[in-house]
Each structure stands twice: as structure tokens, then as C-alpha cells.
PDB file of C-alpha atoms and ligand atoms in Angstrom:
ATOM      1  CA  UNK A 180      -7.559 -10.841   6.392  1.00 78.00           C
ATOM      2  CA  UNK A 181     -10.401  -8.851   5.446  1.00 79.00           C
ATOM      3  CA  UNK A 182     -12.552 -10.336   2.826  1.00 79.00           C
ATOM      4  CA  UNK A 183     -15.570  -7.332   3.516  1.00 79.00           C
ATOM      5  CA  UNK A 184     -14.307  -5.314   1.145  1.00 81.00           C
ATOM      6  CA  UNK A 185     -13.762  -4.753  -2.499  1.00 83.00           C
ATOM      7  CA  UNK A 186     -10.459  -2.718  -2.642  1.00 87.00           C
ATOM      8  CA  UNK A 187     -10.238  -2.601  -6.885  1.00 89.00           C
ATOM      9  CA  UNK A 188      -7.728  -2.908  -9.184  1.00 93.00           C
ATOM     10  CA  UNK A 189      -3.990  -2.063  -7.387  1.00 95.00           C
ATOM     11  CA  UNK A 190      -0.778  -1.477  -9.579  1.00 96.00           C
ATOM     12  CA  UNK A 191       2.822  -1.847  -8.015  1.00 96.00           C
ATOM     13  CA  UNK A 192       5.375  -0.143 -10.131  1.00 96.00           C
ATOM     14  CA  UNK A 193       9.154  -0.130  -9.037  1.00 94.00           C
ATOM     15  CA  UNK A 194      12.226  -1.554 -10.794  1.00 93.00           C
ATOM     16  CA  UNK A 195      12.734  -4.897 -10.457  1.00 90.00           C
ATOM     17  CA  UNK A 196      14.008  -6.067  -7.087  1.00 89.00           C
ATOM     18  CA  UNK A 197      11.858  -3.218  -5.364  1.00 93.00           C
ATOM     19  CA  UNK A 198      10.281  -5.685  -3.409  1.00 91.00           C
ATOM     20  CA  UNK A 199       6.988  -5.478  -5.534  1.00 92.00           C
ATOM     21  CA  UNK A 200       6.595  -9.503  -5.105  1.00 90.00           C
ATOM     22  CA  UNK A 201       6.852  -9.411  -1.298  1.00 90.00           C
ATOM     23  CA  UNK A 202       4.577  -6.638  -0.736  1.00 95.00           C
ATOM     24  CA  UNK A 203       2.227  -7.993  -3.362  1.00 95.00           C
ATOM     25  CA  UNK A 204       1.846 -10.954  -1.330  1.00 93.00           C
ATOM     26  CA  UNK A 205       1.159  -9.102   2.195  1.00 95.00           C
ATOM     27  CA  UNK A 206      -1.324  -7.186   0.007  1.00 95.00           C
ATOM     28  CA  UNK A 207      -2.913 -10.335  -0.835  1.00 95.00           C
ATOM     29  CA  UNK A 208      -3.221 -11.868   2.509  1.00 94.00           C
ATOM     30  CA  UNK A 209      -4.476  -8.550   3.984  1.00 93.00           C
ATOM     31  CA  UNK A 210      -7.638  -8.186   1.823  1.00 94.00           C
ATOM     32  CA  UNK A 211      -7.752 -11.720   0.006  1.00 95.00           C
ATOM     33  CA  UNK A 212      -7.422 -10.969  -3.075  1.00 95.00           C
ATOM     34  CA  UNK A 213      -5.154 -12.812  -5.532  1.00 96.00           C
ATOM     35  CA  UNK A 214      -1.950 -11.106  -6.792  1.00 96.00           C
ATOM     36  CA  UNK A 215      -1.064 -11.375 -10.383  1.00 96.00           C
ATOM     37  CA  UNK A 216       2.543 -11.320 -11.549  1.00 93.00           C
ATOM     38  CA  UNK A 217       3.052 -10.791 -15.708  1.00 96.00           C
ATOM     39  CA  UNK A 218       6.415 -12.655 -15.029  1.00 94.00           C
ATOM     40  CA  UNK A 219       4.711 -15.729 -12.944  1.00 93.00           C
ATOM     41  CA  UNK A 220       2.095 -15.973 -15.905  1.00 96.00           C
ATOM     42  CA  UNK A 221       4.797 -15.742 -18.650  1.00 97.00           C
ATOM     43  CA  UNK A 222       7.068 -18.413 -16.790  1.00 94.00           C
ATOM     44  CA  UNK A 223       4.110 -20.398 -16.546  1.00 95.00           C
ATOM     45  CA  UNK A 224       3.506 -20.431 -20.472  1.00 97.00           C
ATOM     46  CA  UNK A 225       7.358 -20.969 -20.929  1.00 96.00           C
ATOM     47  CA  UNK A 226       6.716 -23.893 -18.800  1.00 95.00           C
ATOM     48  CA  UNK A 227       4.308 -25.345 -20.229  1.00 97.00           C
ATOM     49  CA  UNK A 228       5.520 -24.565 -23.781  1.00 97.00           C
ATOM     50  CA  UNK A 229       2.022 -22.814 -25.441  1.00 97.00           C
ATOM     51  CA  UNK A 230       2.465 -20.631 -28.581  1.00 97.00           C
ATOM     52  CA  UNK A 231       3.175 -17.728 -26.189  1.00 97.00           C
ATOM     53  CA  UNK A 232       5.625 -19.364 -23.893  1.00 97.00           C
ATOM     54  CA  UNK A 233       7.598 -20.452 -27.398  1.00 97.00           C
ATOM     55  CA  UNK A 234       7.372 -16.518 -28.735  1.00 97.00           C
ATOM     56  CA  UNK A 235       8.339 -15.158 -24.822  1.00 97.00           C
ATOM     57  CA  UNK A 236      11.565 -17.845 -23.641  1.00 96.00           C
ATOM     58  CA  UNK A 237      13.964 -16.250 -25.539  1.00 95.00           C
ATOM     59  CA  UNK A 238      13.263 -12.383 -24.603  1.00 95.00           C
ATOM     60  CA  UNK A 239      12.860 -13.316 -20.874  1.00 94.00           C
ATOM     61  CA  UNK A 240      15.977 -14.890 -21.172  1.00 91.00           C
ATOM     62  CA  UNK A 241      17.785 -11.819 -22.120  1.00 91.00           C
ATOM     63  CA  UNK A 242      16.112  -9.666 -19.618  1.00 89.00           C
ATOM     64  CA  UNK A 243      14.066  -7.708 -22.572  1.00 91.00           C
ATOM     65  CA  UNK A 244      10.217  -6.923 -22.181  1.00 93.00           C
ATOM     66  CA  UNK A 245       7.943  -8.935 -24.208  1.00 96.00           C
ATOM     67  CA  UNK A 246       5.931  -7.369 -26.484  1.00 96.00           C
ATOM     68  CA  UNK A 247       2.872  -5.512 -26.001  1.00 96.00           C
ATOM     69  CA  UNK A 248       0.527  -6.903 -27.731  1.00 95.00           C
ATOM     70  CA  UNK A 249       1.241 -10.499 -26.854  1.00 96.00           C
ATOM     71  CA  UNK A 250       0.412  -9.834 -23.213  1.00 97.00           C
ATOM     72  CA  UNK A 251      -3.007  -7.873 -23.436  1.00 97.00           C
ATOM     73  CA  UNK A 252      -4.997 -11.304 -23.877  1.00 95.00           C
ATOM     74  CA  UNK A 253      -3.278 -12.923 -21.187  1.00 97.00           C
ATOM     75  CA  UNK A 254      -3.890 -10.245 -18.693  1.00 97.00           C
ATOM     76  CA  UNK A 255      -7.682  -9.646 -19.788  1.00 96.00           C
ATOM     77  CA  UNK A 256      -8.363 -13.304 -19.146  1.00 95.00           C
ATOM     78  CA  UNK A 257      -6.658 -13.236 -16.211  1.00 97.00           C
ATOM     79  CA  UNK A 258      -8.615 -10.330 -14.875  1.00 95.00           C
ATOM     80  CA  UNK A 259     -11.695 -12.105 -15.838  1.00 94.00           C
ATOM     81  CA  UNK A 260     -11.873 -14.835 -13.527  1.00 94.00           C
ATOM     82  CA  UNK A 261     -13.915 -14.691 -10.568  1.00 93.00           C
ATOM     83  CA  UNK A 262     -11.320 -14.342  -7.920  1.00 94.00           C
ATOM     84  CA  UNK A 263     -10.382 -10.841  -9.073  1.00 93.00           C
ATOM     85  CA  UNK A 264     -14.107  -9.696  -8.297  1.00 89.00           C
ATOM     86  CA  UNK A 265     -13.327  -7.958  -5.269  1.00 89.00           C
ATOM     87  CA  UNK A 266     -10.133  -6.727  -6.531  1.00 92.00           C
ATOM     88  CA  UNK A 267      -6.586  -7.885  -7.083  1.00 95.00           C
ATOM     89  CA  UNK A 268      -3.120  -6.717  -7.389  1.00 97.00           C
ATOM     90  CA  UNK A 269      -0.613  -6.423 -10.815  1.00 96.00           C
ATOM     91  CA  UNK A 270       2.341  -6.969  -9.730  1.00 93.00           C
ATOM     92  CA  UNK A 271       5.008  -6.188 -13.272  1.00 93.00           C
ATOM     93  CA  UNK A 272       2.034  -5.164 -15.418  1.00 96.00           C
ATOM     94  CA  UNK A 273       1.584  -2.196 -16.673  1.00 96.00           C
ATOM     95  CA  UNK A 274       5.375  -1.743 -17.970  1.00 94.00           C
ATOM     96  CA  UNK A 275       5.426   0.360 -20.780  1.00 95.00           C
ATOM     97  CA  UNK A 276       2.976   3.571 -21.378  1.00 93.00           C
ATOM     98  CA  UNK A 277       0.903   1.367 -24.206  1.00 95.00           C
ATOM     99  CA  UNK A 278       0.440  -1.126 -21.384  1.00 96.00           C
ATOM    100  CA  UNK A 279      -0.956   1.619 -18.912  1.00 94.00           C
ATOM    101  CA  UNK A 280      -3.265   3.178 -21.278  1.00 93.00           C
ATOM    102  CA  UNK A 281      -4.772  -0.428 -22.340  1.00 95.00           C
ATOM    103  CA  UNK A 282      -4.838  -1.413 -18.759  1.00 95.00           C
ATOM    104  CA  UNK A 283      -7.160   2.473 -18.042  1.00 90.00           C
ATOM    105  CA  UNK A 284      -9.222   1.777 -21.073  1.00 90.00           C
ATOM    106  CA  UNK A 285      -9.695  -2.171 -20.390  1.00 92.00           C
ATOM    107  CA  UNK A 286     -10.829  -1.270 -16.853  1.00 91.00           C
ATOM    108  CA  UNK A 287     -12.906   1.393 -17.299  1.00 85.00           C
ATOM    109  CA  UNK A 288     -14.919  -0.158 -20.791  1.00 80.00           C
ATOM    110  CA  UNK A 289     -14.386  -3.852 -20.484  1.00 79.00           C
ATOM    111  CA  UNK A 290     -13.634  -5.030 -16.930  1.00 80.00           C
ATOM    112  CA  UNK A 291     -16.111  -2.599 -15.267  1.00 73.00           C
ATOM    113  CA  UNK A 292     -18.917  -1.634 -17.863  1.00 59.00           C
ATOM    114  CA  UNK A 293     -21.344  -3.596 -17.218  1.00 52.00           C
ATOM    115  CA  UNK A 294     -21.003  -4.132 -13.634  1.00 54.00           C
ATOM    116  CA  UNK A 295     -22.735  -2.993 -10.696  1.00 46.00           C
ATOM    117  CA  UNK A 296     -19.078  -2.098  -9.153  1.00 49.00           C
ATOM    118  CA  UNK A 297     -18.770   0.715 -11.634  1.00 47.00           C
ATOM    119  CA  UNK A 298     -15.939   2.358 -12.729  1.00 53.00           C
ATOM    120  CA  UNK A 299     -12.864   1.757 -10.968  1.00 74.00           C
ATOM    121  CA  UNK A 300      -9.722   2.897 -11.706  1.00 83.00           C
ATOM    122  CA  UNK A 301      -6.622   1.535 -10.329  1.00 90.00           C
ATOM    123  CA  UNK A 302      -4.909   2.811  -6.998  1.00 92.00           C
ATOM    124  CA  UNK A 303      -1.313   2.899  -8.036  1.00 95.00           C
ATOM    125  CA  UNK A 304       1.867   2.564  -6.197  1.00 96.00           C
ATOM    126  CA  UNK A 305       5.320   3.014  -6.841  1.00 96.00           C
ATOM    127  CA  UNK A 306       8.126   1.273  -4.398  1.00 96.00           C
ATOM    128  CA  UNK A 307      11.356   3.265  -4.862  1.00 95.00           C
ATOM    129  CA  UNK A 308      14.471   1.991  -4.332  1.00 95.00           C
ATOM    130  CA  UNK A 309      18.424   3.481  -6.193  1.00 93.00           C
ATOM    131  CA  UNK A 310      19.885   1.491  -8.710  1.00 90.00           C
ATOM    132  CA  UNK A 311      23.027   0.401  -6.172  1.00 89.00           C
ATOM    133  CA  UNK A 312      20.531  -1.372  -4.238  1.00 90.00           C
ATOM    134  CA  UNK A 313      18.350  -3.277  -6.666  1.00 90.00           C
ATOM    135  CA  UNK A 314      21.595  -4.623  -8.272  1.00 88.00           C
ATOM    136  CA  UNK A 315      22.461  -5.553  -4.600  1.00 87.00           C
ATOM    137  CA  UNK A 316      19.374  -7.495  -3.715  1.00 87.00           C
ATOM    138  CA  UNK A 317      19.003  -9.083  -7.184  1.00 87.00           C
ATOM    139  CA  UNK A 318      22.108 -10.641  -7.236  1.00 89.00           C
ATOM    140  CA  UNK A 319      20.960 -12.134  -3.829  1.00 91.00           C
ATOM    141  CA  UNK A 320      17.802 -12.990  -4.616  1.00 88.00           C
ATOM    142  CA  UNK A 321      16.515 -16.734  -4.143  1.00 93.00           C
ATOM    143  CA  UNK A 322      12.849 -18.415  -4.899  1.00 92.00           C
ATOM    144  CA  UNK A 323      11.404 -21.477  -3.254  1.00 94.00           C
ATOM    145  CA  UNK A 324      10.077 -22.984  -6.773  1.00 91.00           C
ATOM    146  CA  UNK A 325       7.287 -24.512  -4.311  1.00 94.00           C
ATOM    147  CA  UNK A 326       5.634 -21.984  -2.295  1.00 93.00           C
ATOM    148  CA  UNK A 327       7.176 -18.844  -3.926  1.00 89.00           C
ATOM    149  CA  UNK A 328       8.587 -17.122  -1.127  1.00 90.00           C
ATOM    150  CA  UNK A 329      11.866 -14.856  -2.054  1.00 88.00           C
ATOM    151  CA  UNK A 330      14.617 -14.761   0.367  1.00 92.00           C
ATOM    152  CA  UNK A 331      17.821 -12.610  -0.354  1.00 90.00           C
ATOM    153  CA  UNK A 332      21.096 -14.525   0.678  1.00 91.00           C
ATOM    154  CA  UNK A 333      22.422 -11.207   1.994  1.00 86.00           C
ATOM    155  CA  UNK A 334      19.500  -9.166   3.526  1.00 83.00           C
ATOM    156  CA  UNK A 335      17.089 -12.046   4.264  1.00 87.00           C
ATOM    157  CA  UNK A 336      18.265 -15.063   3.951  1.00 94.00           C
ATOM    158  CA  UNK A 337      16.570 -18.352   5.235  1.00 96.00           C
ATOM    159  CA  UNK A 338      17.343 -20.024   8.443  1.00 97.00           C
ATOM    160  CA  UNK A 339      19.259 -22.989   6.553  1.00 97.00           C
ATOM    161  CA  UNK A 340      21.372 -21.798   3.753  1.00 95.00           C
ATOM    162  CA  UNK A 341      19.637 -22.686   0.340  1.00 96.00           C
ATOM    163  CA  UNK A 342      16.788 -24.147   2.066  1.00 97.00           C
ATOM    164  CA  UNK A 343      13.175 -22.730   2.215  1.00 97.00           C
ATOM    165  CA  UNK A 344      11.649 -22.436   5.896  1.00 97.00           C
ATOM    166  CA  UNK A 345       8.704 -22.749   5.301  1.00 96.00           C
ATOM    167  CA  UNK A 346       8.668 -26.446   2.745  1.00 97.00           C
ATOM    168  CA  UNK A 347      12.508 -27.295   2.844  1.00 97.00           C
ATOM    169  CA  UNK A 348      12.627 -26.819  -0.729  1.00 97.00           C
ATOM    170  CA  UNK A 349      15.813 -26.596  -2.587  1.00 97.00           C
ATOM    171  CA  UNK A 350      15.808 -22.332  -3.305  1.00 96.00           C
ATOM    172  CA  UNK A 351      16.478 -21.335  -6.878  1.00 94.00           C
ATOM    173  CA  UNK A 352      18.153 -18.445  -8.538  1.00 91.00           C
ATOM    174  CA  UNK A 353      16.143 -17.511 -11.373  1.00 82.00           C
ATOM    175  CA  UNK A 354      18.154 -17.673 -14.815  1.00 81.00           C
ATOM    176  CA  UNK A 355      17.432 -13.989 -15.318  1.00 82.00           C
ATOM    177  CA  UNK A 356      18.742 -13.040 -11.870  1.00 84.00           C
ATOM    178  CA  UNK A 357      22.307 -13.108 -13.718  1.00 84.00           C
ATOM    179  CA  UNK A 358      24.309 -10.349 -13.166  1.00 85.00           C
ATOM    180  CA  UNK A 359      24.585  -9.469 -17.521  1.00 87.00           C
ATOM    181  CA  UNK A 360      20.641 -10.138 -17.863  1.00 90.00           C
ATOM    182  CA  UNK A 361      19.963  -7.819 -14.567  1.00 90.00           C
ATOM    183  CA  UNK A 362      21.897  -4.990 -16.334  1.00 90.00           C
ATOM    184  CA  UNK A 363      19.406  -5.398 -19.060  1.00 90.00           C
ATOM    185  CA  UNK A 364      16.268  -5.523 -16.866  1.00 90.00           C
ATOM    186  CA  UNK A 365      17.389  -2.311 -15.072  1.00 91.00           C
ATOM    187  CA  UNK A 366      18.089  -0.322 -18.570  1.00 91.00           C
ATOM    188  CA  UNK A 367      14.286  -1.705 -20.038  1.00 90.00           C
ATOM    189  CA  UNK A 368      12.995  -0.548 -16.573  1.00 92.00           C
ATOM    190  CA  UNK A 369      14.511   2.989 -16.846  1.00 90.00           C
ATOM    191  CA  UNK A 370      13.585   3.238 -20.498  1.00 91.00           C
ATOM    192  CA  UNK A 371       9.884   1.644 -20.953  1.00 90.00           C
ATOM    193  CA  UNK A 372       8.911   1.347 -17.814  1.00 90.00           C
ATOM    194  CA  UNK A 373       9.903   4.993 -16.000  1.00 89.00           C
ATOM    195  CA  UNK A 374       7.327   7.060 -18.662  1.00 92.00           C
ATOM    196  CA  UNK A 375       4.515   4.600 -16.788  1.00 95.00           C
ATOM    197  CA  UNK A 376       4.991   6.311 -13.329  1.00 93.00           C
ATOM    198  CA  UNK A 377       5.140   9.526 -15.266  1.00 92.00           C
ATOM    199  CA  UNK A 378       1.650   8.540 -17.045  1.00 92.00           C
ATOM    200  CA  UNK A 379       0.189   8.009 -13.662  1.00 92.00           C
ATOM    201  CA  UNK A 380       2.088  10.972 -11.981  1.00 92.00           C
ATOM    202  CA  UNK A 381       0.350  13.348 -14.859  1.00 91.00           C
ATOM    203  CA  UNK A 382      -2.721  12.237 -13.732  1.00 87.00           C
ATOM    204  CA  UNK A 383      -2.750  12.556 -10.055  1.00 88.00           C
ATOM    205  CA  UNK A 384      -2.543   8.949  -9.464  1.00 88.00           C
ATOM    206  CA  UNK A 385       1.137   7.696  -8.488  1.00 93.00           C
ATOM    207  CA  UNK A 386       1.345   7.377  -4.635  1.00 95.00           C
ATOM    208  CA  UNK A 387       5.133   6.528  -3.588  1.00 95.00           C
ATOM    209  CA  UNK A 388       6.581   4.784  -0.990  1.00 96.00           C
ATOM    210  CA  UNK A 389      10.336   5.034   0.229  1.00 96.00           C
ATOM    211  CA  UNK A 390      11.242   1.418  -0.787  1.00 96.00           C
ATOM    212  CA  UNK A 391      14.542   1.408   0.645  1.00 93.00           C
ATOM    213  CA  UNK A 392      13.670   0.915   4.196  1.00 94.00           C
ATOM    214  CA  UNK A 393      13.191  -2.409   6.390  1.00 90.00           C
ATOM    215  CA  UNK A 394      10.663  -4.731   4.257  1.00 90.00           C
ATOM    216  CA  UNK A 395       8.308  -4.953   7.220  1.00 94.00           C
ATOM    217  CA  UNK A 396       8.765  -0.902   7.464  1.00 96.00           C
ATOM    218  CA  UNK A 397       7.303  -0.931   3.439  1.00 96.00           C
ATOM    219  CA  UNK A 398       4.512  -2.879   3.986  1.00 97.00           C
ATOM    220  CA  UNK A 399       2.838  -0.932   6.973  1.00 96.00           C
ATOM    221  CA  UNK A 400       3.526   2.329   4.517  1.00 96.00           C
ATOM    222  CA  UNK A 401       1.752   0.392   2.256  1.00 96.00           C
ATOM    223  CA  UNK A 402      -1.347  -1.276   3.559  1.00 95.00           C
ATOM    224  CA  UNK A 403      -1.282   1.729   5.972  1.00 94.00           C
ATOM    225  CA  UNK A 404      -1.634   4.176   2.340  1.00 92.00           C
ATOM    226  CA  UNK A 405      -3.941   1.357   0.941  1.00 92.00           C
ATOM    227  CA  UNK A 406      -6.255   1.791   3.851  1.00 89.00           C
ATOM    228  CA  UNK A 407      -6.848   5.235   3.255  1.00 86.00           C
ATOM    229  CA  UNK A 408      -7.659   4.768  -0.309  1.00 81.00           C
ATOM    230  CA  UNK A 409     -10.003   1.751  -0.531  1.00 76.00           C
ATOM    231  CA  UNK A 410     -12.857   3.170  -0.795  1.00 57.00           C
ATOM    232  CA  UNK A 411     -15.194   0.506  -3.212  1.00 50.00           C
TER     233      UNK A 411
HETATM  234  P1  AMP B1661       9.406 -10.253 -13.336  1.00 89.11           P
HETATM  235  O1  AMP B1661       9.213 -11.290 -13.201  1.00 89.11           O
HETATM  236  O2  AMP B1661       8.152  -9.106 -13.192  1.00 89.11           O
HETATM  237  O3  AMP B1661      10.799  -9.387 -13.345  1.00 89.11           O
HETATM  238  O4  AMP B1661       9.044 -10.609 -15.234  1.00 89.11           O
HETATM  239  C1  AMP B1661       9.952 -11.589 -15.888  1.00 89.11           C
HETATM  240  C2  AMP B1661       9.777 -11.133 -17.358  1.00 89.11           C
HETATM  241  O5  AMP B1661       9.142 -11.230 -17.809  1.00 89.11           O
HETATM  242  C3  AMP B1661      10.291  -9.737 -17.855  1.00 89.11           C
HETATM  243  O6  AMP B1661      12.241  -9.151 -17.526  1.00 89.11           O
HETATM  244  C4  AMP B1661      10.153  -9.413 -18.864  1.00 89.11           C
HETATM  245  O7  AMP B1661      10.504 -10.374 -19.901  1.00 89.11           O
HETATM  246  C5  AMP B1661       8.561 -10.582 -19.078  1.00 89.11           C
HETATM  247  N1  AMP B1661       7.719  -9.559 -18.692  1.00 89.11           N
HETATM  248  C6  AMP B1661       7.113  -9.746 -17.320  1.00 89.11           C
HETATM  249  N2  AMP B1661       5.968  -8.729 -17.240  1.00 89.11           N
HETATM  250  C7  AMP B1661       5.820  -7.737 -18.632  1.00 89.11           C
HETATM  251  C8  AMP B1661       5.421  -6.798 -18.839  1.00 89.11           C
HETATM  252  N3  AMP B1661       4.212  -5.991 -18.366  1.00 89.11           N
HETATM  253  N4  AMP B1661       5.562  -6.503 -20.182  1.00 89.11           N
HETATM  254  C9  AMP B1661       6.711  -6.618 -21.148  1.00 89.11           C
HETATM  255  N5  AMP B1661       7.435  -8.019 -20.287  1.00 89.11           N
HETATM  256  C10 AMP B1661       7.306  -8.483 -19.073  1.00 89.11           C
END
């Protein structure tokens, strides 16, 4: 783990099932910075029954996107925490063009404005994977409720079926990983999140990574690309 340098903000884009969570964990380990998944933060709000959680619960169960305005305080609060000081990885945010604009403005004018770190726009990586491949990955996805490790029943199975290799917990299927909900999540991605990639592409800031490669090769490319760009 390299904790001597600052990476600044890193954004991972790509459809659900592209491997953002897996790659985010590897970047987090490499640089000692936190992975911030808005899906995980929202699931925690739902679990603990906060007012945000109550508003988001049914929307998430249908596979739709939570309205932009509900997310900004949650994200801003998390990014202001001390562990984000050298950098952080956003996984699952921004997911609409409006969120992308909000993030750029927030980073530029609020998070970094008065700090010695200076202006620091995110490094944005898009993990590209085709529709049928993500469908296969999502229907096989199993998660460890204890350590968060992600498996795939077909592609990356645990040593013992249904059991986490690391801590022996019983693996679970997320309730939005059912096929009808998956199709809705992919539709939301095509309609609302594609424009985010286009937003960063127009600004010449989008790095593409082929996410259909084996997971270790994807990591090699992701980490290699980051290494060339980590300048702060
Ligand atoms: P994920 O774990 O990233 O697949 O997110 C799970 C669900 O949380 C999504 O299907 C959305 O309902 C909601 N969600 C997560 N991040 C966002 C976001 N940036 N904007 C809107 N909804 C989100």
C-alpha cells in the first residue's frame, strides 16, 4: 500500500456489473484511500431506517435511480470526512449528467477551494462491458454480508458454494440482482448514466478500460493508467 502520495478524486463509471466495486477495492488497497459507493451508503440508510433511507427504499427495489437532490448532502458529507484527504474513489456516482456537473462544481468550489491541495478535478475511468456480459455477471453475483467481497456463481465462485472464502459467512444475493430489476437498472444506465460518460468525454477527461478482460488484467490496466496520472 502506497500512502505517501495523494491521488485526488477518482471516479469509476460503467454499467452495473462492470466490476467497478471490485476494481475500486483494489485501488483502495493500492493507495490506502476509501472506496465510496453511493449504493452502499444508500443501503446503509435503508437498513437503519433514516428519512433518506425511507425515501430511497422502494425506488432502489425497483432498480430506478434515486432523485439527484436526495444524494448531494449524503455525498458531500462523506467527502468531507478526514479519510478522504489524500483522495477517494467514487463508485456509482455520478450517475446522471446533473450529478456530474454538481460533482465538478463541489470539488472545485467547496471541497478544495480553501485547501492547500488546490484545484483537483477527478480522474474518470469508464469500465466498458457489453449488455449480455453484464446480465450474466449480475445474475450470478453473490456478496458477503460481512466483508463485502463479491463473487460470481459462474465466473468467480467461492471455494465452497454459497460461503465466503475469507470469513465463512453465508453469501447473499442483493435484492436488486433479480433479473427483472437488473433489466430496469440497465435501462436506467443506458438512459441516464451514458450521458455522464459523454459529459467527461466532451471535456477530454474520460479514460476507457476494457472491462471484458479477466479481472486481474482489468486491474493491471486500471492501476497502470492511474499511476501515469496521479500527480497531486
Ligand atoms: P449500486 O450498488 O451502485 O448498483 O446502487 C444500487 C441502487 O442505489 C441503484 O440502483 C439506485 O437505485 C441507487 N443509487 C446508487 N447510486 C446512485 C446515484 N448516484 N444516483 C441515483 N441512484 C443511485
